[in-house]
PDB file of C-alpha atoms in Angstrom:
ATOM      1  CA  MET A1371     112.281  99.587  71.626  1.00  0.00           C
ATOM      2  CA  VAL A1372     109.794  96.931  72.454  1.00  0.00           C
ATOM      3  CA  ARG A1373     110.689  94.660  75.110  1.00  0.00           C
ATOM      4  CA  LYS A1374     110.350  91.023  75.135  1.00  0.00           C
ATOM      5  CA  ARG A1375     109.168  90.781  78.680  1.00  0.00           C
ATOM      6  CA  PRO A1376     107.124  92.849  80.646  1.00  0.00           C
ATOM      7  CA  ASN A1377     108.013  94.634  84.102  1.00  0.00           C
ATOM      8  CA  ILE A1378     105.970  94.271  86.932  1.00  0.00           C
ATOM      9  CA  LEU A1379     105.841  96.439  90.255  1.00  0.00           C
ATOM     10  CA  VAL A1380     104.884  94.968  93.214  1.00  0.00           C
ATOM     11  CA  THR A1381     103.671  97.532  96.009  1.00  0.00           C
ATOM     12  CA  GLY A1382     101.916  98.061  99.215  1.00  0.00           C
ATOM     13  CA  THR A1383     102.449  98.694 102.825  1.00  0.00           C
ATOM     14  CA  PRO A1384     105.992  97.294 104.332  1.00  0.00           C
ATOM     15  CA  GLY A1385     104.625  94.013 105.730  1.00  0.00           C
ATOM     16  CA  THR A1386     102.523  93.063 102.812  1.00  0.00           C
ATOM     17  CA  GLY A1387     104.407  90.641 101.422  1.00  0.00           C
ATOM     18  CA  LYS A1388     105.773  92.387  98.727  1.00  0.00           C
ATOM     19  CA  THR A1389     109.334  90.679  98.663  1.00  0.00           C
ATOM     20  CA  THR A1390     107.745  87.200  99.424  1.00  0.00           C
ATOM     21  CA  THR A1391     105.789  87.665  96.578  1.00  0.00           C
ATOM     22  CA  SER A1392     108.236  89.413  94.057  1.00  0.00           C
ATOM     23  CA  SER A1393     111.458  86.901  95.099  1.00  0.00           C
ATOM     24  CA  ALA A1394     108.725  83.478  94.529  1.00  0.00           C
ATOM     25  CA  LEU A1395     107.256  84.917  91.424  1.00  0.00           C
ATOM     26  CA  ALA A1396     110.801  86.096  89.840  1.00  0.00           C
ATOM     27  CA  GLU A1397     112.197  82.733  90.635  1.00  0.00           C
ATOM     28  CA  ALA A1398     108.989  81.122  89.144  1.00  0.00           C
ATOM     29  CA  THR A1399     109.103  82.873  85.763  1.00  0.00           C
ATOM     30  CA  GLN A1400     112.617  83.749  85.365  1.00  0.00           C
ATOM     31  CA  LEU A1401     112.211  87.558  85.890  1.00  0.00           C
ATOM     32  CA  ARG A1402     114.620  90.010  87.381  1.00  0.00           C
ATOM     33  CA  HIS A1403     113.880  90.417  91.102  1.00  0.00           C
ATOM     34  CA  VAL A1404     114.542  94.322  91.891  1.00  0.00           C
ATOM     35  CA  ASN A1405     114.192  95.295  95.789  1.00  0.00           C
ATOM     36  CA  VAL A1406     114.365  99.232  95.824  1.00  0.00           C
ATOM     37  CA  GLY A1407     115.273  99.054  99.582  1.00  0.00           C
ATOM     38  CA  ASP A1408     118.078  97.218  98.775  1.00  0.00           C
ATOM     39  CA  LEU A1409     119.339  98.819  95.805  1.00  0.00           C
ATOM     40  CA  VAL A1410     119.210 102.090  97.244  1.00  0.00           C
ATOM     41  CA  LYS A1411     121.228 101.026 100.292  1.00  0.00           C
ATOM     42  CA  ALA A1412     124.106  98.966  98.092  1.00  0.00           C
ATOM     43  CA  LYS A1413     124.202 102.210  95.778  1.00  0.00           C
ATOM     44  CA  ASN A1414     123.787 104.627  98.222  1.00  0.00           C
ATOM     45  CA  LEU A1415     120.809 106.351  96.320  1.00  0.00           C
ATOM     46  CA  HIS A1416     119.429 108.233  98.973  1.00  0.00           C
ATOM     47  CA  ASP A1417     119.838 111.844 100.869  1.00  0.00           C
ATOM     48  CA  GLY A1418     120.640 110.331 104.630  1.00  0.00           C
ATOM     49  CA  TRP A1419     118.721 108.506 107.264  1.00  0.00           C
ATOM     50  CA  ASP A1420     115.332 109.704 108.865  1.00  0.00           C
ATOM     51  CA  ASP A1421     115.849 109.351 112.653  1.00  0.00           C
ATOM     52  CA  GLU A1422     111.754 109.620 112.852  1.00  0.00           C
ATOM     53  CA  LEU A1423     110.700 107.181 110.236  1.00  0.00           C
ATOM     54  CA  ASP A1424     114.081 104.579 110.899  1.00  0.00           C
ATOM     55  CA  CYS A1425     114.326 104.778 107.087  1.00  0.00           C
ATOM     56  CA  TYR A1426     116.655 106.136 104.386  1.00  0.00           C
ATOM     57  CA  ILE A1427     115.413 108.886 102.658  1.00  0.00           C
ATOM     58  CA  ILE A1428     115.452 107.823  99.039  1.00  0.00           C
ATOM     59  CA  ASN A1429     116.612 110.007  96.241  1.00  0.00           C
ATOM     60  CA  GLU A1430     113.771 109.357  93.626  1.00  0.00           C
ATOM     61  CA  ASP A1431     116.160 110.762  90.762  1.00  0.00           C
ATOM     62  CA  LEU A1432     118.861 108.803  91.788  1.00  0.00           C
ATOM     63  CA  VAL A1433     116.832 105.629  91.896  1.00  0.00           C
ATOM     64  CA  CYS A1434     114.724 106.146  88.385  1.00  0.00           C
ATOM     65  CA  ASP A1435     118.292 107.186  86.663  1.00  0.00           C
ATOM     66  CA  GLU A1436     119.641 104.008  88.166  1.00  0.00           C
ATOM     67  CA  LEU A1437     117.039 101.507  86.778  1.00  0.00           C
ATOM     68  CA  GLU A1438     116.496 103.548  83.801  1.00  0.00           C
ATOM     69  CA  ASP A1439     118.312 100.872  81.761  1.00  0.00           C
ATOM     70  CA  THR A1440     117.092  97.624  83.210  1.00  0.00           C
ATOM     71  CA  MET A1441     113.992  98.913  82.898  1.00  0.00           C
ATOM     72  CA  GLU A1442     114.241  99.610  79.059  1.00  0.00           C
ATOM     73  CA  GLU A1443     115.607  95.630  78.470  1.00  0.00           C
ATOM     74  CA  GLY A1444     111.858  94.334  80.239  1.00  0.00           C
ATOM     75  CA  GLY A1445     112.102  91.478  82.634  1.00  0.00           C
ATOM     76  CA  ASN A1446     111.688  93.229  85.618  1.00  0.00           C
ATOM     77  CA  ILE A1447     110.176  93.006  88.750  1.00  0.00           C
ATOM     78  CA  VAL A1448     110.424  95.953  90.915  1.00  0.00           C
ATOM     79  CA  ASP A1449     109.654  95.759  95.022  1.00  0.00           C
ATOM     80  CA  TYR A1450     109.269  98.687  96.652  1.00  0.00           C
ATOM     81  CA  HIS A1451     106.682 100.798  98.880  1.00  0.00           C
ATOM     82  CA  GLY A1452     106.123 103.536  97.011  1.00  0.00           C
ATOM     83  CA  CYS A1453     104.881 104.024  93.393  1.00  0.00           C
ATOM     84  CA  ASP A1454     104.401 107.336  92.412  1.00  0.00           C
ATOM     85  CA  PHE A1455     107.565 108.471  91.397  1.00  0.00           C
ATOM     86  CA  PHE A1456     108.342 105.636  88.675  1.00  0.00           C
ATOM     87  CA  PRO A1457     107.668 106.504  85.287  1.00  0.00           C
ATOM     88  CA  GLU A1458     104.546 105.398  84.186  1.00  0.00           C
ATOM     89  CA  ARG A1459     105.734 103.907  80.935  1.00  0.00           C
ATOM     90  CA  TRP A1460     108.158 101.282  83.158  1.00  0.00           C
ATOM     91  CA  PHE A1461     105.177  98.858  83.949  1.00  0.00           C
ATOM     92  CA  ASP A1462     102.787  96.648  82.354  1.00  0.00           C
ATOM     93  CA  LEU A1463     101.628  95.402  85.503  1.00  0.00           C
ATOM     94  CA  VAL A1464     101.112  97.209  88.926  1.00  0.00           C
ATOM     95  CA  VAL A1465     100.150  94.526  92.254  1.00  0.00           C
ATOM     96  CA  VAL A1466      98.822  96.244  95.032  1.00  0.00           C
ATOM     97  CA  LEU A1467      99.310  93.672  97.889  1.00  0.00           C
ATOM     98  CA  GLN A1468      97.003  94.004 100.910  1.00  0.00           C
ATOM     99  CA  THR A1469      96.573  92.879 104.519  1.00  0.00           C
ATOM    100  CA  ASP A1470      94.003  92.551 106.976  1.00  0.00           C
ATOM    101  CA  ASN A1471      95.449  94.677 109.780  1.00  0.00           C
ATOM    102  CA  THR A1472      95.508  92.245 112.556  1.00  0.00           C
ATOM    103  CA  VAL A1473      97.628  90.330 110.071  1.00  0.00           C
ATOM    104  CA  LEU A1474      99.770  93.178 109.415  1.00  0.00           C
ATOM    105  CA  TYR A1475      99.994  94.587 113.029  1.00  0.00           C
ATOM    106  CA  ASP A1476     101.476  90.926 113.824  1.00  0.00           C
ATOM    107  CA  ARG A1477     103.990  91.209 111.141  1.00  0.00           C
ATOM    108  CA  LEU A1478     105.355  94.325 112.107  1.00  0.00           C
ATOM    109  CA  THR A1479     105.703  93.994 115.548  1.00  0.00           C
ATOM    110  CA  ARG A1480     107.675  91.017 115.042  1.00  0.00           C
ATOM    111  CA  ARG A1481     109.491  92.975 112.780  1.00  0.00           C
ATOM    112  CA  GLY A1482     110.523  95.456 115.776  1.00  0.00           C
ATOM    113  CA  TYR A1483     108.931  98.696 114.338  1.00  0.00           C
ATOM    114  CA  SER A1484     108.456 101.383 116.890  1.00  0.00           C
ATOM    115  CA  GLU A1485     104.930 102.440 117.927  1.00  0.00           C
ATOM    116  CA  SER A1486     104.657 105.642 115.703  1.00  0.00           C
ATOM    117  CA  LYS A1487     106.436 103.571 112.644  1.00  0.00           C
ATOM    118  CA  LEU A1488     103.664 100.835 113.390  1.00  0.00           C
ATOM    119  CA  SER A1489     100.560 102.984 113.665  1.00  0.00           C
ATOM    120  CA  ASN A1490     102.093 105.090 110.169  1.00  0.00           C
ATOM    121  CA  ASN A1491     102.201 101.779 108.203  1.00  0.00           C
ATOM    122  CA  ILE A1492      98.349 100.743 109.736  1.00  0.00           C
ATOM    123  CA  GLU A1493      96.909 103.821 109.245  1.00  0.00           C
ATOM    124  CA  CYS A1494      98.533 103.319 105.582  1.00  0.00           C
ATOM    125  CA  GLU A1495      96.636 100.107 105.109  1.00  0.00           C
ATOM    126  CA  ILE A1496      93.602 101.495 106.291  1.00  0.00           C
ATOM    127  CA  PHE A1497      93.096 104.313 104.174  1.00  0.00           C
ATOM    128  CA  GLN A1498      94.154 102.055 101.093  1.00  0.00           C
ATOM    129  CA  THR A1499      97.030 104.778 100.714  1.00  0.00           C
ATOM    130  CA  LEU A1500      98.915 102.859  98.499  1.00  0.00           C
ATOM    131  CA  LEU A1501      96.189 101.803  96.116  1.00  0.00           C
ATOM    132  CA  GLU A1502      94.861 104.951  95.649  1.00  0.00           C
ATOM    133  CA  GLU A1503      98.564 106.225  94.835  1.00  0.00           C
ATOM    134  CA  ALA A1504      98.839 103.538  92.141  1.00  0.00           C
ATOM    135  CA  LYS A1505      95.669 104.587  90.825  1.00  0.00           C
ATOM    136  CA  GLU A1506      96.331 107.646  90.524  1.00  0.00           C
ATOM    137  CA  SER A1507      99.847 107.280  88.715  1.00  0.00           C
ATOM    138  CA  TYR A1508      98.919 104.483  86.562  1.00  0.00           C
ATOM    139  CA  PRO A1509      96.402 103.063  84.088  1.00  0.00           C
ATOM    140  CA  GLN A1510      93.121 101.895  85.765  1.00  0.00           C
ATOM    141  CA  ASP A1511      93.653  98.203  83.828  1.00  0.00           C
ATOM    142  CA  ILE A1512      97.034  97.833  84.789  1.00  0.00           C
ATOM    143  CA  VAL A1513      96.545  97.944  88.559  1.00  0.00           C
ATOM    144  CA  LEU A1514      95.650  94.934  90.383  1.00  0.00           C
ATOM    145  CA  PRO A1515      95.022  95.027  94.098  1.00  0.00           C
ATOM    146  CA  LEU A1516      95.580  91.209  95.604  1.00  0.00           C
ATOM    147  CA  LYS A1517      95.000  90.263  99.424  1.00  0.00           C
ATOM    148  CA  SER A1518      98.009  89.358 101.398  1.00  0.00           C
ATOM    149  CA  ASP A1519      96.680  87.520 104.384  1.00  0.00           C
ATOM    150  CA  SER A1520      98.395  84.078 104.308  1.00  0.00           C
ATOM    151  CA  ILE A1521     100.745  81.524 102.253  1.00  0.00           C
ATOM    152  CA  GLN A1522      97.548  80.605 100.727  1.00  0.00           C
ATOM    153  CA  ASP A1523      97.400  84.090  99.177  1.00  0.00           C
ATOM    154  CA  ILE A1524     100.808  84.241  98.312  1.00  0.00           C
ATOM    155  CA  SER A1525     100.288  80.807  96.658  1.00  0.00           C
ATOM    156  CA  THR A1526      97.320  81.869  94.967  1.00  0.00           C
ATOM    157  CA  ASN A1527      98.980  85.211  93.548  1.00  0.00           C
ATOM    158  CA  LEU A1528     101.815  83.413  92.334  1.00  0.00           C
ATOM    159  CA  SER A1529      99.508  81.236  90.146  1.00  0.00           C
ATOM    160  CA  THR A1530      97.372  84.488  89.124  1.00  0.00           C
ATOM    161  CA  LEU A1531     100.798  86.430  88.120  1.00  0.00           C
ATOM    162  CA  THR A1532     102.790  83.615  86.666  1.00  0.00           C
ATOM    163  CA  GLU A1533      99.808  82.772  84.479  1.00  0.00           C
ATOM    164  CA  TRP A1534      99.556  86.574  83.330  1.00  0.00           C
ATOM    165  CA  ILE A1535     103.121  86.845  82.518  1.00  0.00           C
ATOM    166  CA  ARG A1536     102.646  83.404  80.379  1.00  0.00           C
ATOM    167  CA  ARG A1537      99.929  85.439  78.603  1.00  0.00           C
ATOM    168  CA  TRP A1538     101.474  89.067  78.144  1.00  0.00           C
ATOM    169  CA  GLN A1539     102.117  90.100  74.716  1.00  0.00           C
ATOM    170  CA  PRO A1540     104.303  93.368  73.947  1.00  0.00           C
ATOM    171  CA  SER A1541     102.321  96.334  72.767  1.00  0.00           C
ATOM    172  CA  THR A1542     103.321  97.278  69.259  1.00  0.00           C
TER     173      THR A1542
END
């Protein structure tokens, strides 16, 4: 089945603006926003709680099974901080949001992250872990890193992505 609407993955370290960007983009384009973290909680697609990392232990197979039909339909913006377990065929564009470390530190501190969780996420951003993961998991020509430090950046990114969606053509 050929999708009539594109699927986009929005990924990046926690605090880079994935949910803000994905929600606004979904509203602007009438695509469906799928927040994987919320889905995991709502449908119990996890293997329990990790006390050290203060988050659910996602069951990647259950998540992929849950999303399979939705992704085949197309028209989805998937929002998650990981990207290497999703099937490559699902996405037409993989957006990696990146944020300056000082901006990210302030955002995560405001969220009340523990010191270890804070340093873990800042290190991920410093070493561009999510960008590397995306480049290793998907064709280079569909991976798009975007700066996400400010409201202006988010606005620019929305314009860029809305235009990309407008121009998107299904592959035959």
